[in-house]
PDB file of C-alpha atoms in Angstrom:
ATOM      1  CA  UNK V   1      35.957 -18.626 -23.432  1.00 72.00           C
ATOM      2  CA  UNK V   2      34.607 -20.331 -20.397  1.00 94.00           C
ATOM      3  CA  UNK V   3      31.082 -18.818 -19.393  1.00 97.00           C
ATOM      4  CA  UNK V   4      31.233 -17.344 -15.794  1.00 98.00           C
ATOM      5  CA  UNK V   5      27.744 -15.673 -15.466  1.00 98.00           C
ATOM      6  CA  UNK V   6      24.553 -16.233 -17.474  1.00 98.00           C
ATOM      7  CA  UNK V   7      21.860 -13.335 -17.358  1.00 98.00           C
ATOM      8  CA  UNK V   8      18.743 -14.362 -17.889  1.00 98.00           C
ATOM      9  CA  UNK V   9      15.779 -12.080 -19.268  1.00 98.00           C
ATOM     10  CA  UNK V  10      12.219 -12.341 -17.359  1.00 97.00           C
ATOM     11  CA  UNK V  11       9.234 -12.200 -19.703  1.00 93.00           C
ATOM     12  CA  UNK V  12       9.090 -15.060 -22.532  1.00 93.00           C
ATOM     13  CA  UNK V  13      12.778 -16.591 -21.290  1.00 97.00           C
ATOM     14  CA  UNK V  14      12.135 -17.901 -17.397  1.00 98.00           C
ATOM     15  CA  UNK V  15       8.423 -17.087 -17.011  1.00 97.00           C
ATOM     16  CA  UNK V  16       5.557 -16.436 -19.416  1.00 92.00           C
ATOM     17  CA  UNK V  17       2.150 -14.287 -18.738  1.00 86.00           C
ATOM     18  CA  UNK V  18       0.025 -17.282 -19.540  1.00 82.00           C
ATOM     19  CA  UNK V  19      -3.406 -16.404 -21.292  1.00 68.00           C
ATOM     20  CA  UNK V  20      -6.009 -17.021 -19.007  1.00 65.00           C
ATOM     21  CA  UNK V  21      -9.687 -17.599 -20.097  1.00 62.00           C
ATOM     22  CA  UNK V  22     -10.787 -16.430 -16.148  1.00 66.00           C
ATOM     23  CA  UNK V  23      -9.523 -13.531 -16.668  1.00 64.00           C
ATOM     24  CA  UNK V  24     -10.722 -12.394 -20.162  1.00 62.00           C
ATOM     25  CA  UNK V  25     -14.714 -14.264 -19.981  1.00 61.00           C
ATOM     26  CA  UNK V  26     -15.565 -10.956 -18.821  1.00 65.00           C
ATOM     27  CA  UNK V  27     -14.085  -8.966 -20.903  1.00 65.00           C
ATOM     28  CA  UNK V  28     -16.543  -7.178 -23.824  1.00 63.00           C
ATOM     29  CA  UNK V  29     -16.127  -5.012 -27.079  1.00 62.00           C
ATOM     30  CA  UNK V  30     -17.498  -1.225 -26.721  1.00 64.00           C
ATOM     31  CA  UNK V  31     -20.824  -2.922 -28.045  1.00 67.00           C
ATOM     32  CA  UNK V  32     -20.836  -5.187 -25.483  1.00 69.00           C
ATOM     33  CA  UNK V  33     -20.243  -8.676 -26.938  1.00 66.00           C
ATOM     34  CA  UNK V  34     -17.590 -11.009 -25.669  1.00 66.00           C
ATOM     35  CA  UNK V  35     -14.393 -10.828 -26.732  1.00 62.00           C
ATOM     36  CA  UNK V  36     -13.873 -13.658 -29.384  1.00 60.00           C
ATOM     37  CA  UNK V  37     -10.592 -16.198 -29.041  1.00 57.00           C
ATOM     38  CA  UNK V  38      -8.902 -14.540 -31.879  1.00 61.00           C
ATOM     39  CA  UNK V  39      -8.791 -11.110 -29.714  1.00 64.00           C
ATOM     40  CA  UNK V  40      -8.335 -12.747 -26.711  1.00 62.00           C
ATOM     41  CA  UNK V  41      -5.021 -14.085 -28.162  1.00 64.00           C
ATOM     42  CA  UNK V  42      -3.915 -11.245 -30.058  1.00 69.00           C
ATOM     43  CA  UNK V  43      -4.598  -8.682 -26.680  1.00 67.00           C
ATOM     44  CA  UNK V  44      -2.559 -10.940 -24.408  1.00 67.00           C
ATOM     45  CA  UNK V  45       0.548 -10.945 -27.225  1.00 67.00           C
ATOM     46  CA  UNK V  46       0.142  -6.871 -26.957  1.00 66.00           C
ATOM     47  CA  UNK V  47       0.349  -7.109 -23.448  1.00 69.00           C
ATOM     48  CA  UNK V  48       3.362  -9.074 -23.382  1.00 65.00           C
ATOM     49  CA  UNK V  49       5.293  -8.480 -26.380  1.00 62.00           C
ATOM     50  CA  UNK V  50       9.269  -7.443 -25.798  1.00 55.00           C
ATOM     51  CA  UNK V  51       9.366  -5.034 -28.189  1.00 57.00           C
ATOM     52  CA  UNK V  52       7.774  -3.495 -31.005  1.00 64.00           C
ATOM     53  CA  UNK V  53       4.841  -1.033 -30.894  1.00 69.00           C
ATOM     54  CA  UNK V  54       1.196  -3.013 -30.767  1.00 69.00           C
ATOM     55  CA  UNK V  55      -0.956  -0.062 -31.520  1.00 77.00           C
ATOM     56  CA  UNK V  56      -1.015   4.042 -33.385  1.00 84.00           C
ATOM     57  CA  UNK V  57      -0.484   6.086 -29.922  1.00 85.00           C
ATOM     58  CA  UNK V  58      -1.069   9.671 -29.901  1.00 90.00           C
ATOM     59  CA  UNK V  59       2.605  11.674 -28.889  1.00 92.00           C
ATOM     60  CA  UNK V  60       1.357  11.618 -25.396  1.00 91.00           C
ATOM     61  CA  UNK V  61       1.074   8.203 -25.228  1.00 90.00           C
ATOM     62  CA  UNK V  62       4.235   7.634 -27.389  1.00 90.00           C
ATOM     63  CA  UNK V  63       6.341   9.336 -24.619  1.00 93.00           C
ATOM     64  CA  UNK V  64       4.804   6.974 -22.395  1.00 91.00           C
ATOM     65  CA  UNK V  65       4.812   3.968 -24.392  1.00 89.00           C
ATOM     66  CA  UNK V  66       8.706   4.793 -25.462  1.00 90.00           C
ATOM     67  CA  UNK V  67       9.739   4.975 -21.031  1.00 93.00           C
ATOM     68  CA  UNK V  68       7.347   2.509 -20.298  1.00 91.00           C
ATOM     69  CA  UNK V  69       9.848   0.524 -18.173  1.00 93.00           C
ATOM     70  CA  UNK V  70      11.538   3.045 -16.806  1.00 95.00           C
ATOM     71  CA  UNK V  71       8.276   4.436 -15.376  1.00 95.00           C
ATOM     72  CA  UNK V  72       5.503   2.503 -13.309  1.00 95.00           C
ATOM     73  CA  UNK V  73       3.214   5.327 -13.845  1.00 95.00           C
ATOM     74  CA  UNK V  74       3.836   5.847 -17.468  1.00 95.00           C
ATOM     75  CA  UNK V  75       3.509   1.902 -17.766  1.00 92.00           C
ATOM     76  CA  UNK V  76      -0.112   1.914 -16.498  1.00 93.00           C
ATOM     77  CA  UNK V  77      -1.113   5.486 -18.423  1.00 93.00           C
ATOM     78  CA  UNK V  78       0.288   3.865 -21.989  1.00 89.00           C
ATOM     79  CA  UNK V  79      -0.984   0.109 -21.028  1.00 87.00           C
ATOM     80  CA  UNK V  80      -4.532   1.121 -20.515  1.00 90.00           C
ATOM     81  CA  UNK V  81      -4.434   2.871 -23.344  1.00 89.00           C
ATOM     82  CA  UNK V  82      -2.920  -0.036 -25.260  1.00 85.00           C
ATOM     83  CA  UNK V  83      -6.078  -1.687 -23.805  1.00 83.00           C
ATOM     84  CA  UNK V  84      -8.280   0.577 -24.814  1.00 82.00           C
ATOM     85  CA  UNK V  85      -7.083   1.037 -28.287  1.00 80.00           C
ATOM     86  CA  UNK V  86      -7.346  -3.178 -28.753  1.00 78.00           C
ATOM     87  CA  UNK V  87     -11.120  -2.945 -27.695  1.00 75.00           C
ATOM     88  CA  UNK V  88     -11.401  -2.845 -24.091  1.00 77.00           C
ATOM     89  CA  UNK V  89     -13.683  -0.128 -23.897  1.00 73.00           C
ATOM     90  CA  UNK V  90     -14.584  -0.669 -20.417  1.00 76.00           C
ATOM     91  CA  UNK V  91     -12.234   1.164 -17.754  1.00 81.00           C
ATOM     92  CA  UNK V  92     -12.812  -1.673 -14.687  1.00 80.00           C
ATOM     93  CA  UNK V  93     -12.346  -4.617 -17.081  1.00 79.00           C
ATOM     94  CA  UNK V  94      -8.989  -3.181 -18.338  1.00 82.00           C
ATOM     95  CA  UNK V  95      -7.646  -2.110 -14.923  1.00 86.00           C
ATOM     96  CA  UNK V  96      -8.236  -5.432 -13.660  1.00 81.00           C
ATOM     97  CA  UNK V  97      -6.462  -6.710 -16.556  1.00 81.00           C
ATOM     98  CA  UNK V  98      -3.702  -4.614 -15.630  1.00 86.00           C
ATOM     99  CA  UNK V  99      -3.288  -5.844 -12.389  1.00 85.00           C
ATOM    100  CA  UNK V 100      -2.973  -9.379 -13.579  1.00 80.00           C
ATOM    101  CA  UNK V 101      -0.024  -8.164 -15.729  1.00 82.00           C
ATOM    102  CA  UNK V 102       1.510  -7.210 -12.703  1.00 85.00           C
ATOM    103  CA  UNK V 103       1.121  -9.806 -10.196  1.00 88.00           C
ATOM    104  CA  UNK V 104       4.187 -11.539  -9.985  1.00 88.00           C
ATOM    105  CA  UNK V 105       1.797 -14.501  -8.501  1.00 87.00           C
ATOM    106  CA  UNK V 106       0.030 -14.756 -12.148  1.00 86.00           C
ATOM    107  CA  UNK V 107       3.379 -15.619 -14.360  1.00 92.00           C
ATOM    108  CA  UNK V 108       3.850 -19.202 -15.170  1.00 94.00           C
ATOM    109  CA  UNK V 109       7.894 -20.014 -15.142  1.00 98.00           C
ATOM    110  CA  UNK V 110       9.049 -22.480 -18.187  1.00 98.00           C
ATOM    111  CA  UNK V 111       9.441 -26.351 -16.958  1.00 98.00           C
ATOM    112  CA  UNK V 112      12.738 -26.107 -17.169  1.00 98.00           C
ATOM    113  CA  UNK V 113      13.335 -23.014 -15.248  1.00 98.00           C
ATOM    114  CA  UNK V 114      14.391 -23.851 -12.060  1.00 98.00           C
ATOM    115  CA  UNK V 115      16.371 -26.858 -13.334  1.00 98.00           C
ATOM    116  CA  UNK V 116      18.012 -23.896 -15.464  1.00 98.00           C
ATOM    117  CA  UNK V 117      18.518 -21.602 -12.299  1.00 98.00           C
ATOM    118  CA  UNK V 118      19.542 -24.029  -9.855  1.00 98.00           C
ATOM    119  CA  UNK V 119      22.248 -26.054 -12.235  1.00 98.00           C
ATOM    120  CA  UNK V 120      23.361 -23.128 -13.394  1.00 98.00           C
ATOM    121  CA  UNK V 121      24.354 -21.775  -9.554  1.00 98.00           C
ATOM    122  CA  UNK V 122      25.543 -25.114  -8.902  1.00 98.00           C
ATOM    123  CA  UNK V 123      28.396 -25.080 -11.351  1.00 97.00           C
ATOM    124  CA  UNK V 124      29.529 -22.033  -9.520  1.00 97.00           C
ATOM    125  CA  UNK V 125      28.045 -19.793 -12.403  1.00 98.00           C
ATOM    126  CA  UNK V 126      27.120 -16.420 -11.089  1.00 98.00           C
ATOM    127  CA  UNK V 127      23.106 -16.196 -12.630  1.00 98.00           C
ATOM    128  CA  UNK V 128      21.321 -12.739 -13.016  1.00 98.00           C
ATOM    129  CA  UNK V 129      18.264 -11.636 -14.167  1.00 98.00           C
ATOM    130  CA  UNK V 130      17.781  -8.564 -16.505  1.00 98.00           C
ATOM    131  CA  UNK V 131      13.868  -7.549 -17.257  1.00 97.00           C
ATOM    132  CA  UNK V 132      12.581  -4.215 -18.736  1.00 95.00           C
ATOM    133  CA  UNK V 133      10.133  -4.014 -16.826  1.00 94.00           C
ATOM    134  CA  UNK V 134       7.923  -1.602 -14.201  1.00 93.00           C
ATOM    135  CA  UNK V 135       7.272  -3.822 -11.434  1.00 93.00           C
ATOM    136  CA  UNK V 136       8.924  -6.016  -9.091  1.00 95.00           C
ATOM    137  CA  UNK V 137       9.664  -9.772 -10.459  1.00 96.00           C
ATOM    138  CA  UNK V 138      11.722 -10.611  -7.548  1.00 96.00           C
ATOM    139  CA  UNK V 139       8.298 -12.156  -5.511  1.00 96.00           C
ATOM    140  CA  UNK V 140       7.651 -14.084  -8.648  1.00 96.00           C
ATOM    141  CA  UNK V 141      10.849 -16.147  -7.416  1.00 98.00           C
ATOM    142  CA  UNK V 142      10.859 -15.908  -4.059  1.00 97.00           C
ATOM    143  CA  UNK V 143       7.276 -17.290  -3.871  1.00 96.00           C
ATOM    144  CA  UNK V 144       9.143 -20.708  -5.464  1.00 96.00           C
ATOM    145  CA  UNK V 145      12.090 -20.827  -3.834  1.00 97.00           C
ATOM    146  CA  UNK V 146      14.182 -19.822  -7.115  1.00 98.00           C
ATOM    147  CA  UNK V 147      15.932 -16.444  -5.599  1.00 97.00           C
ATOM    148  CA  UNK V 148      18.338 -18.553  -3.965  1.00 98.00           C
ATOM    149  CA  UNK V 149      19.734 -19.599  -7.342  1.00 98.00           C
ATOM    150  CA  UNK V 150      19.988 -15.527  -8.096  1.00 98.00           C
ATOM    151  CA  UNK V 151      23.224 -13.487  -7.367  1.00 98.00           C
ATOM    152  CA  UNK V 152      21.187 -10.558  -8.935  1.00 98.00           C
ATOM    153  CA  UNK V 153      18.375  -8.911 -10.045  1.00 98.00           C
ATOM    154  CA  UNK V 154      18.373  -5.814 -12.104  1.00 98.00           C
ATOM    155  CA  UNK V 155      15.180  -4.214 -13.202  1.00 97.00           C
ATOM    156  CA  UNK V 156      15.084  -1.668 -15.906  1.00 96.00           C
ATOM    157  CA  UNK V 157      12.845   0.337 -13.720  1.00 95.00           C
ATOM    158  CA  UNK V 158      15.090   1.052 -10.849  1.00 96.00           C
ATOM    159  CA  UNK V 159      17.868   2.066 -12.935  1.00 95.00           C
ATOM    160  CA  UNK V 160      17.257   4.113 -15.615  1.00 93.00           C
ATOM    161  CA  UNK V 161      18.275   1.849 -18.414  1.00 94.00           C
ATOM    162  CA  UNK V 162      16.585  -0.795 -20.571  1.00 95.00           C
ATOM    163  CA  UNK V 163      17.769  -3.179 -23.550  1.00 97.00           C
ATOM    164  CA  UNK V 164      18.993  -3.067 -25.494  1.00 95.00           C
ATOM    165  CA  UNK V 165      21.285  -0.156 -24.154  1.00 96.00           C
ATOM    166  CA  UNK V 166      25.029  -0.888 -23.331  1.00 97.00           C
ATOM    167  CA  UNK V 167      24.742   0.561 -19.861  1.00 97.00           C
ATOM    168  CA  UNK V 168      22.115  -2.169 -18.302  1.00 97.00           C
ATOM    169  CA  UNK V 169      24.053  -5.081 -19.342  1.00 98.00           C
ATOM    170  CA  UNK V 170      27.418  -3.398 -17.945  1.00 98.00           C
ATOM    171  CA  UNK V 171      25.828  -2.612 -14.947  1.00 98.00           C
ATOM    172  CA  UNK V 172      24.819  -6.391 -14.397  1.00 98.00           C
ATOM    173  CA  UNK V 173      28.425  -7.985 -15.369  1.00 98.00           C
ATOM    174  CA  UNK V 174      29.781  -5.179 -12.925  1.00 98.00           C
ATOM    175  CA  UNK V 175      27.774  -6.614 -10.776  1.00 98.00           C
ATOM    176  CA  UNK V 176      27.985  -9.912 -11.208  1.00 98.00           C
ATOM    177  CA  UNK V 177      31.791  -9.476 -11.082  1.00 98.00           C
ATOM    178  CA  UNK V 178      32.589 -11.368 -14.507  1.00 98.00           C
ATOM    179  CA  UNK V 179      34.281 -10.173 -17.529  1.00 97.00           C
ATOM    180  CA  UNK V 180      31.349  -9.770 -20.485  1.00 98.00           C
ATOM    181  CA  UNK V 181      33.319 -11.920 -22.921  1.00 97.00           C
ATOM    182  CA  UNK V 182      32.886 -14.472 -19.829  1.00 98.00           C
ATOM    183  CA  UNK V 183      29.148 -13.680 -19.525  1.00 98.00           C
ATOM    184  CA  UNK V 184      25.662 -15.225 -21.573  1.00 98.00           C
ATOM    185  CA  UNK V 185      22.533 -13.955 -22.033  1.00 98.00           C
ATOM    186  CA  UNK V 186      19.336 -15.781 -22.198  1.00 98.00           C
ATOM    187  CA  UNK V 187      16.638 -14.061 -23.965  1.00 98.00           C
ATOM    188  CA  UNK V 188      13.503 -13.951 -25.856  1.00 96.00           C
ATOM    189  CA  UNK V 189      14.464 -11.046 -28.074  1.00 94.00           C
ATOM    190  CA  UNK V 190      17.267 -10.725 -30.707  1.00 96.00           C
ATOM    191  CA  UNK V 191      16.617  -6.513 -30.274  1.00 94.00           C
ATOM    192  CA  UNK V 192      16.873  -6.530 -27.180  1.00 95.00           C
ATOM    193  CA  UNK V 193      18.239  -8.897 -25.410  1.00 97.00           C
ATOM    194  CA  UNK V 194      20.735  -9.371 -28.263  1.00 97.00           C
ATOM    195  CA  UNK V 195      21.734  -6.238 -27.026  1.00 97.00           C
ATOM    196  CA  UNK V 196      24.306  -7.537 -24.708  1.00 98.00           C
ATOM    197  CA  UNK V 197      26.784  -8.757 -28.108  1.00 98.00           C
ATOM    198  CA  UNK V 198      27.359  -4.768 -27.906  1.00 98.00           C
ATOM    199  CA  UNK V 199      29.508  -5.240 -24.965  1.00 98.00           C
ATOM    200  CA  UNK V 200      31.210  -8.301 -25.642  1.00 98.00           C
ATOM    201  CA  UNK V 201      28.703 -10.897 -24.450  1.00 98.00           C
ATOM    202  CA  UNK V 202      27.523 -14.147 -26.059  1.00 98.00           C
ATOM    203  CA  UNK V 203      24.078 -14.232 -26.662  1.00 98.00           C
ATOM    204  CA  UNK V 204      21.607 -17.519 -27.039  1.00 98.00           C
ATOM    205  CA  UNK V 205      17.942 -16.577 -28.327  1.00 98.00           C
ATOM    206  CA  UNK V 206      15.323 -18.832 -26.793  1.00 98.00           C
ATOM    207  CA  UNK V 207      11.222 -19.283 -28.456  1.00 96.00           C
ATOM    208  CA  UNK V 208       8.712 -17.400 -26.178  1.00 93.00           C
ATOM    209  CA  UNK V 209       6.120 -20.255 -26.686  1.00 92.00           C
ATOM    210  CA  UNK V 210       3.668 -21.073 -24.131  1.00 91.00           C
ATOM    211  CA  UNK V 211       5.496 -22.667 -21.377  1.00 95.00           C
ATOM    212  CA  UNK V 212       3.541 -26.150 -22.180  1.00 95.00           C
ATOM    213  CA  UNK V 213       5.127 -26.203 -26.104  1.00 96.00           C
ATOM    214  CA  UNK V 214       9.018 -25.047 -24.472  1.00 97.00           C
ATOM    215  CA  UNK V 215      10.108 -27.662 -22.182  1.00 98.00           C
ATOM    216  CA  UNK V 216      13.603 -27.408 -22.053  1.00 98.00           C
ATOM    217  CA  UNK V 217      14.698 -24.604 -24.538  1.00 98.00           C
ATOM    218  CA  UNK V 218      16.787 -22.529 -21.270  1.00 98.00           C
ATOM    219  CA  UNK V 219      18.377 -26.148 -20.870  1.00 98.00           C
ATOM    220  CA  UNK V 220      19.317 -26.197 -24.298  1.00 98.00           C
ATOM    221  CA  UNK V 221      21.050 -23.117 -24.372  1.00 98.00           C
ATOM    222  CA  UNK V 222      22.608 -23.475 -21.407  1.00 98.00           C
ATOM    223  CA  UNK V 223      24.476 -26.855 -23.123  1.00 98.00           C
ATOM    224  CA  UNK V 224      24.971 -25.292 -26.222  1.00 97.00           C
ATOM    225  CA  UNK V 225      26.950 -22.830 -24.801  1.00 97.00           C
ATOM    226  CA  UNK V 226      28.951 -24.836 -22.047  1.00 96.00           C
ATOM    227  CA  UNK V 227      27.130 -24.027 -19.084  1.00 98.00           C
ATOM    228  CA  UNK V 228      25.838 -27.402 -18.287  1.00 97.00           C
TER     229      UNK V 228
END
């Protein structure tokens, strides 16, 4: 089958929340000693990890952690939380830790990411993006120029859905106008981005590395699979 539309996912696929040592320096235990690198490392994967709980949540946070993306609200309760519960005991440090997660200014894209957009759209493939996720990405794009090479954007938060449910990839391929046995996804996640096999499309799984140790993995996939 010839590949008419690629969806790509956000997080760990076409940008990365890079770990930043500004923003963690001045960041303590409840003791107040410095975070070490080791926690550092392991609180940024628990910020940014696709699926899979990070932390024991109590069934009011559970709730919230399970409709995370569908939620913006429940997204900050269950993420400070999160922070809290990996040793940021101190409610300014984590909240302005939280607003670096969402600043579509502070994610790094891969080096091959708007090589992988822009080809893509070139070949007269319709490209979409697919994120769970509770804020706005689109900026994140726009900021670089890539939302031209974007027929669509559909965020779990303003729909109702999230991966690896059925519905969100139909909705996309709807919208996209392609048949899903004529659609790829791009994603970090075999759970759930892998989601979209359900429905008929193909799938490639790319490494959520640091965007220095991945340059050219969307490329890849995109050749493996007859896009480029």
């Amino acid at each position: 089958m010839t590949i008419q539309a690629v969806m790509f996912d956000f997080s760990g696929t076409l940008f990365r929340l890079e770990q930043n040592s500004s923003w963690l320096s001045d960041l303590t235990t409840p003791d107040g000693a410095p975070l070490d690198v080791e926690a550092q490392t392991e609180l940024m994967r628990r910020m940014t990890a696709p699926t899979g709980q990070v932390v024991e949540l109590s069934a009011e946070y559970q709730h919230a952690w399970d409709n995370r993306d569908l939620d913006p609200v429940l997204h900050r309760k269950v993420y400070l939380e999160v922070l809290r519960k990996s040793g940021v005991a101190n409610a300014e440090q984590a909240e302005a830790l939280y607003r670096r997660l969402n600043d579509p200014a502070e994610w790094t894209p891969y080096p091959d990411t708007e090589a992988a957009l822009k080809d893509t759209a070139a070949k007269g493939v319709k490209v979409g993006v697919l994120s769970n996720i509770a804020f706005d990405i689109r900026p994140a794009f726009a900021m670089r120029g890539y939302d031209d090479f974007v027929d669509e954007f559909l965020l779990s938060f303003e729909h109702g859905f999230i991966k690896p449910q059925p519905e969100i990839f139909r909705l996309l391929v709807d919208r996209l106008g392609v048949a899903p046995e004529n659609t790829l996804m791009v994603g970090d996640s075999e759970e759930a981005d892998g989601g979209a096999k359900a429905i008929g499309c193909k799938f490639a799984l790319v490494d959520p590395l640091p965007t220095t140790e991945r340059p050219d993995g969307l490329l890849t996939a995109l050749r493996t699979h007859g896009v480029l």
